[in-house]
Amino acid sequence: MDAILSILIFFPAIAGFVGFGIKQSSAKIYGIAIATIELLLALVLWMKFDNTNAGMQFTEQVSLISDFGISYNVGVDGISLFIVIMAALITLLGIILLRPDTKNMKNMIISLLFLEMTMVGVFLTLDAIIFYLFWELSLVPMLYIIGAWGGADRVYAAVKFFLYTFAGSLIMLVGLLSMAYLYHEANGVWSFALLDWYTLPLTENQQFWLFLSFFAGFAIKVPMFPFHTWLPWAHGQAPTIGSVILAAVLLKMGTYGFVRFSLPILPDASVTFTPFMMTLALIMVIYTAMIAFAQKDMKQVIAYSSVSHMGIIMLGVFAMNAEGLGGSVFLMLSHGIVSGALFMLVGVIYERTGTKIMDEFGGLAAVMPIYATVFGLMLMASVGLPLTIGFVGEFLVLVGFYAVSPIGTILAGTTIIIGSIYMLNLFKKSFFGPVRHEKNLALKDLDNRELSALIPLVLIVVWLGVYPKPVLGPIDNSAKYILTQMEARAISPATKEAIILSKKEAN
Amino acid sequence: MLEPVNISLESLNLVTLMPMLIAIGGGLLILCIDLVKDNIHKSFYVALTVLILLIDLIATMGLTFGVTERGFFDVMLIDGIAVLSQVIIIVASMLFIPLALTSKRFHEYSYPEFFALFMFMIAGFQFMVSSDNLILIFVGLETASLSLYTLIAMHNRSNSFEAAVKYFTMGALAAAFFTMGSAVLYGVSGSLELNQIATGISDRLNEPGIMILLLGGAGLLLTAFAFKLSLFPFHTWAPDVYEGASAPLAGYMSVVPKVAAFVVSMRIFEMFINLQIEWVQTMIIVLSVITMTIANLMALVQEDVKRMLAYSSISHAGFVMVAIALATDKSNTAVFLYYTLFMFTNLGAFAMLWVSRHKSSVHHERFDHPYEKFSGMIKVMPMGAVIMALFMLSLAGVPPFSVFWGKIYLMSATVDAGYLWLAVVMGLNSAVAAYYYLKLIVYMFLKEPTDTVQQDITYYNVSKPLMVIVGFAVLLTVFSIFMVNPLIEYISMMLENSSFGI
């Protein structure tokens, strides 16, 4: 299976095309089957993955536009491997959780399969233009999912989501094109291949501007403060499946972009911008956590808490050491699993009651004990309770970040406190106390469909919380590899110092 | 007493005229057939036109080209871009003319004159692009334009007449500007051949006051081409004319006349730019930035899809105009790449409008193609909605669809030339543009269908040939990534064998 990465990328899309011919009534089971195959393929990739190799594996290259240096070029390393597996898993569970009576089920399944192609493609591709291609293409199915199955303001939210990201990525495109130009100036040939770009020396001034242009694309996607305003809208209006995939996978594209593009290509600028990025990330962490506390809508609480945790990921990425970077990649996974699960859980109660306002509930723990247990567990994982998946990443990031700024770490650490406040507040209001509405007494607990979507996530939360090594090992390897590369390429001594310093601690 | 002039047939090099003669001969043939037999079905004429164009295409591609290939008293200049642009023009014509084969009858296609005029128009464009003599360019331009005005008017509705007259008036004004500009250049250099003009100007470049003359010459010519390319502030005719013309013709107008005008602009303005007359470059950049921005903003508020597409074509023209200002090999390649790729998508988009065109106003009392017409189309006609959405995404520059590749190539050329800010402006403009393309997608995918959105109403005009054309456009739009490399290679080869801008 030499072409396993291409199969992983294009299988869902081809299946999506074939899906046009499937009857409406069998659409869901078709989706489940395809997503299962995709997940199995991703797991096969993991089995064949060489844990000792920190570089790119399973690489494939096909030249597409040779005069302009664009080629189809894919590869996987420890960082992308697990994000791809997570994307496949979340897509599968999301499809399982779809209500059988969803209108236009076939269109939903087809869009999800196309979305899966673009998600897997973004994380596996090693060519800047093909990356951009999947990056932009991912907006289209999401636009449709939010716009067609969302809430009352769905069209506004969908268009806002699309345009915001589109505008940012066009600025990023200018950066990519300048990068290719600089490469052409230096080597006389055009290339958009990331592995080529990693070898290109750039002056600090060039790095500065390139960093800003990449920042425009990635920061909007993450979304970093102050570009986060599209996200609450998107989450507020999106259907459950939309929110799940948006929070679990699409936001990771932004942080992944920083890890794959900004850090290794622009090491000096990354260090120069570290204070700026950290300030933004800290504001994002604390400010959105406070907003989360002020929300009445359960889904908005989770949406803002998800942004807040994305801030911690950003802190880790720019900590410039192995703990920080590795921890933030791990946190991307755990954030995907946990926030995906939380959005699923909100979707479950919304389907039953038609509301997401916390004050409407109360006492659900007695009515729906299993639901309350799963919710409680995910909530703890989100807050970062030890022995859950959330703890590992968050802890590593904070450890890594401590080497850079102890005060910042204390500030970032408050998010755990604020996080527990708003999360426990949510839990208290919804699950304890008296049942506020009579009709809520008759609510059914989780049924088989919902359980089969949620149990795997529960198991992963506990498993990786207790024993993260199988995942953390390869991530750590690749993170160290990226840092070594950065250090080797850095031109200013200050940069080298910023990176080496933390590497010593890593050993 | 004048001496009798002896000219050998050899020196005329008549083969350079071959492609135009084929087109003109084809037009005359159609007229003759009409004399002999009445009431021939339009499918005959369409087939004949396509076949003649095929011969024309082969003849064009068979032309030897190089820097020195001249003919007909040296006014013809067959170089790489002449051949290349003729190929684009003929291919575009071959793709647009089968759109006449609708299932419903339309007035203009019952006249064979329509097809004859169409051929004459093509010949005009061919003359325009294969000469560097300002008079022949002018003759070609006017032949083509006059035929085009008539073709628009033949659609036989009051707003078609309005459109034709509007276009004609504007075109006449542009023609006046063109002649005055040429006169000034003649005054400066004593020649009407662009290569001699260039030498003439460069000889006198240090004279005091010459810049004022050149400002007059270049300014007037730029105005003329701003009319033709619908650049700000001379773009106001475009939406009305597009709306009045039939959809295939509007789509045709958004590609072919512009390619021809871009080729001539390349020859004229890149000459100025290569003479280091910097304000020409500045002027063109300013014009193009304003054009794309204004057109994008105007497109946002349109209620009619065809008017929106008209503004979108204006904005695309402004976008490509940047390439003329850059005047590098890469930017010139980008012009042709962009328009070739844009052609397929725009062909598809206008063909989809044509499919849904009604004779009476069933959707809206003012507009033929209001957004509501496509409301909720995904529920009723999923295939049609997906196809239209593909074209819109392509126009918006979403990868991997065709226009995206033209866009990044052009933006890359801009970056290479050191105009980073301009590339960012182009990027942001594409983001603004995405909104109005998205608006149609929102209507099609996210709204509920109205009463009039039904298979037989929306696909009112559909026929097999139209479906073939649309399918062809879809294929080329989606799989354009595989055509880009051969196209770039072909275009660069042609450009290397061109002589323009000295």
mmCIF file with all atom_site columns, N, CA, C and O in Angstrom, chain A residues 344-362:
data_model
loop_
_atom_site.group_PDB
_atom_site.id
_atom_site.type_symbol
_atom_site.label_atom_id
_atom_site.label_alt_id
_atom_site.label_comp_id
_atom_site.label_asym_id
_atom_site.label_entity_id
_atom_site.label_seq_id
_atom_site.pdbx_PDB_ins_code
_atom_site.Cartn_x
_atom_site.Cartn_y
_atom_site.Cartn_z
_atom_site.occupancy
_atom_site.B_iso_or_equiv
_atom_site.pdbx_formal_charge
_atom_site.auth_seq_id
_atom_site.auth_comp_id
_atom_site.auth_asym_id
_atom_site.auth_atom_id
_atom_site.pdbx_PDB_model_num
ATOM 1  N N  . MET A 1 344 ? -21.576 17.142 20.818 1.00 0.00 ? 344 MET A N  1
ATOM 2  C CA . MET A 1 344 ? -22.523 16.045 20.601 1.00 0.00 ? 344 MET A CA 1
ATOM 3  C C  . MET A 1 344 ? -23.530 15.994 21.745 1.00 0.00 ? 344 MET A C  1
ATOM 4  O O  . MET A 1 344 ? -24.732 15.829 21.541 1.00 0.00 ? 344 MET A O  1
ATOM 5  N N  . LEU A 1 345 ? -23.018 16.141 22.967 1.00 0.00 ? 345 LEU A N  1
ATOM 6  C CA . LEU A 1 345 ? -23.895 16.051 24.137 1.00 0.00 ? 345 LEU A CA 1
ATOM 7  C C  . LEU A 1 345 ? -24.922 17.178 24.147 1.00 0.00 ? 345 LEU A C  1
ATOM 8  O O  . LEU A 1 345 ? -26.091 16.967 24.471 1.00 0.00 ? 345 LEU A O  1
ATOM 9  N N  . VAL A 1 346 ? -24.474 18.369 23.790 1.00 0.00 ? 346 VAL A N  1
ATOM 10 C CA . VAL A 1 346 ? -25.434 19.471 23.723 1.00 0.00 ? 346 VAL A CA 1
ATOM 11 C C  . VAL A 1 346 ? -26.481 19.175 22.653 1.00 0.00 ? 346 VAL A C  1
ATOM 12 O O  . VAL A 1 346 ? -27.674 19.423 22.851 1.00 0.00 ? 346 VAL A O  1
ATOM 13 N N  . GLY A 1 347 ? -25.999 18.612 21.537 1.00 0.00 ? 347 GLY A N  1
ATOM 14 C CA . GLY A 1 347 ? -26.934 18.258 20.476 1.00 0.00 ? 347 GLY A CA 1
ATOM 15 C C  . GLY A 1 347 ? -27.980 17.267 20.953 1.00 0.00 ? 347 GLY A C  1
ATOM 16 O O  . GLY A 1 347 ? -29.155 17.369 20.609 1.00 0.00 ? 347 GLY A O  1
ATOM 17 N N  . VAL A 1 348 ? -27.545 16.316 21.779 1.00 0.00 ? 348 VAL A N  1
ATOM 18 C CA . VAL A 1 348 ? -28.464 15.302 22.286 1.00 0.00 ? 348 VAL A CA 1
ATOM 19 C C  . VAL A 1 348 ? -29.604 15.943 23.081 1.00 0.00 ? 348 VAL A C  1
ATOM 20 O O  . VAL A 1 348 ? -30.784 15.658 22.853 1.00 0.00 ? 348 VAL A O  1
ATOM 21 N N  . ILE A 1 349 ? -29.237 16.869 23.967 1.00 0.00 ? 349 ILE A N  1
ATOM 22 C CA . ILE A 1 349 ? -30.296 17.446 24.806 1.00 0.00 ? 349 ILE A CA 1
ATOM 23 C C  . ILE A 1 349 ? -31.146 18.419 23.986 1.00 0.00 ? 349 ILE A C  1
ATOM 24 O O  . ILE A 1 349 ? -32.356 18.541 24.192 1.00 0.00 ? 349 ILE A O  1
ATOM 25 N N  . TYR A 1 350 ? -30.518 19.055 23.009 1.00 0.00 ? 350 TYR A N  1
ATOM 26 C CA . TYR A 1 350 ? -31.261 19.983 22.163 1.00 0.00 ? 350 TYR A CA 1
ATOM 27 C C  . TYR A 1 350 ? -32.301 19.239 21.335 1.00 0.00 ? 350 TYR A C  1
ATOM 28 O O  . TYR A 1 350 ? -33.426 19.710 21.153 1.00 0.00 ? 350 TYR A O  1
ATOM 29 N N  . GLU A 1 351 ? -31.919 18.049 20.859 1.00 0.00 ? 351 GLU A N  1
ATOM 30 C CA . GLU A 1 351 ? -32.875 17.245 20.100 1.00 0.00 ? 351 GLU A CA 1
ATOM 31 C C  . GLU A 1 351 ? -34.085 16.878 20.951 1.00 0.00 ? 351 GLU A C  1
ATOM 32 O O  . GLU A 1 351 ? -35.205 16.816 20.471 1.00 0.00 ? 351 GLU A O  1
ATOM 33 N N  . ARG A 1 352 ? -33.843 16.659 22.219 1.00 0.00 ? 352 ARG A N  1
ATOM 34 C CA . ARG A 1 352 ? -34.944 16.210 23.083 1.00 0.00 ? 352 ARG A CA 1
ATOM 35 C C  . ARG A 1 352 ? -35.838 17.351 23.508 1.00 0.00 ? 352 ARG A C  1
ATOM 36 O O  . ARG A 1 352 ? -37.047 17.195 23.612 1.00 0.00 ? 352 ARG A O  1
ATOM 37 N N  . THR A 1 353 ? -35.230 18.504 23.803 1.00 0.00 ? 353 THR A N  1
ATOM 38 C CA . THR A 1 353 ? -36.016 19.580 24.402 1.00 0.00 ? 353 THR A CA 1
ATOM 39 C C  . THR A 1 353 ? -36.220 20.775 23.480 1.00 0.00 ? 353 THR A C  1
ATOM 40 O O  . THR A 1 353 ? -37.073 21.608 23.731 1.00 0.00 ? 353 THR A O  1
ATOM 41 N N  . GLY A 1 354 ? -35.384 20.894 22.453 1.00 0.00 ? 354 GLY A N  1
ATOM 42 C CA . GLY A 1 354 ? -35.508 22.041 21.565 1.00 0.00 ? 354 GLY A CA 1
ATOM 43 C C  . GLY A 1 354 ? -34.949 23.310 22.158 1.00 0.00 ? 354 GLY A C  1
ATOM 44 O O  . GLY A 1 354 ? -35.200 24.397 21.647 1.00 0.00 ? 354 GLY A O  1
ATOM 45 N N  . THR A 1 355 ? -34.193 23.207 23.235 1.00 0.00 ? 355 THR A N  1
ATOM 46 C CA . THR A 1 355 ? -33.581 24.407 23.782 1.00 0.00 ? 355 THR A CA 1
ATOM 47 C C  . THR A 1 355 ? -32.178 24.096 24.273 1.00 0.00 ? 355 THR A C  1
ATOM 48 O O  . THR A 1 355 ? -31.848 22.942 24.541 1.00 0.00 ? 355 THR A O  1
ATOM 49 N N  . LYS A 1 356 ? -31.364 25.155 24.332 1.00 0.00 ? 356 LYS A N  1
ATOM 50 C CA . LYS A 1 356 ? -30.005 24.966 24.817 1.00 0.00 ? 356 LYS A CA 1
ATOM 51 C C  . LYS A 1 356 ? -29.745 25.870 26.014 1.00 0.00 ? 356 LYS A C  1
ATOM 52 O O  . LYS A 1 356 ? -28.622 25.974 26.483 1.00 0.00 ? 356 LYS A O  1
ATOM 53 N N  . ILE A 1 357 ? -30.784 26.565 26.474 1.00 0.00 ? 357 ILE A N  1
ATOM 54 C CA . ILE A 1 357 ? -30.599 27.509 27.578 1.00 0.00 ? 357 ILE A CA 1
ATOM 55 C C  . ILE A 1 357 ? -30.496 26.731 28.889 1.00 0.00 ? 357 ILE A C  1
ATOM 56 O O  . ILE A 1 357 ? -31.360 25.914 29.210 1.00 0.00 ? 357 ILE A O  1
ATOM 57 N N  . MET A 1 358 ? -29.441 27.030 29.645 1.00 0.00 ? 358 MET A N  1
ATOM 58 C CA . MET A 1 358 ? -29.187 26.237 30.852 1.00 0.00 ? 358 MET A CA 1
ATOM 59 C C  . MET A 1 358 ? -30.304 26.353 31.876 1.00 0.00 ? 358 MET A C  1
ATOM 60 O O  . MET A 1 358 ? -30.651 25.386 32.545 1.00 0.00 ? 358 MET A O  1
ATOM 61 N N  . ASP A 1 359 ? -30.884 27.557 31.987 1.00 0.00 ? 359 ASP A N  1
ATOM 62 C CA . ASP A 1 359 ? -31.899 27.757 33.030 1.00 0.00 ? 359 ASP A CA 1
ATOM 63 C C  . ASP A 1 359 ? -33.140 26.906 32.806 1.00 0.00 ? 359 ASP A C  1
ATOM 64 O O  . ASP A 1 359 ? -33.947 26.707 33.710 1.00 0.00 ? 359 ASP A O  1
ATOM 65 N N  . GLU A 1 360 ? -33.311 26.428 31.590 1.00 0.00 ? 360 GLU A N  1
ATOM 66 C CA . GLU A 1 360 ? -34.499 25.637 31.296 1.00 0.00 ? 360 GLU A CA 1
ATOM 67 C C  . GLU A 1 360 ? -34.424 24.229 31.871 1.00 0.00 ? 360 GLU A C  1
ATOM 68 O O  . GLU A 1 360 ? -35.424 23.543 31.950 1.00 0.00 ? 360 GLU A O  1
ATOM 69 N N  . PHE A 1 361 ? -33.190 23.799 32.196 1.00 0.00 ? 361 PHE A N  1
ATOM 70 C CA . PHE A 1 361 ? -33.047 22.401 32.576 1.00 0.00 ? 361 PHE A CA 1
ATOM 71 C C  . PHE A 1 361 ? -33.107 22.227 34.089 1.00 0.00 ? 361 PHE A C  1
ATOM 72 O O  . PHE A 1 361 ? -34.121 22.448 34.700 1.00 0.00 ? 361 PHE A O  1
ATOM 73 N N  . GLY A 1 362 ? -32.019 21.817 34.688 1.00 0.00 ? 362 GLY A N  1
ATOM 74 C CA . GLY A 1 362 ? -32.003 21.569 36.131 1.00 0.00 ? 362 GLY A CA 1
ATOM 75 C C  . GLY A 1 362 ? -32.443 20.154 36.427 1.00 0.00 ? 362 GLY A C  1
ATOM 76 O O  . GLY A 1 362 ? -33.376 19.624 35.822 1.00 0.00 ? 362 GLY A O  1
#
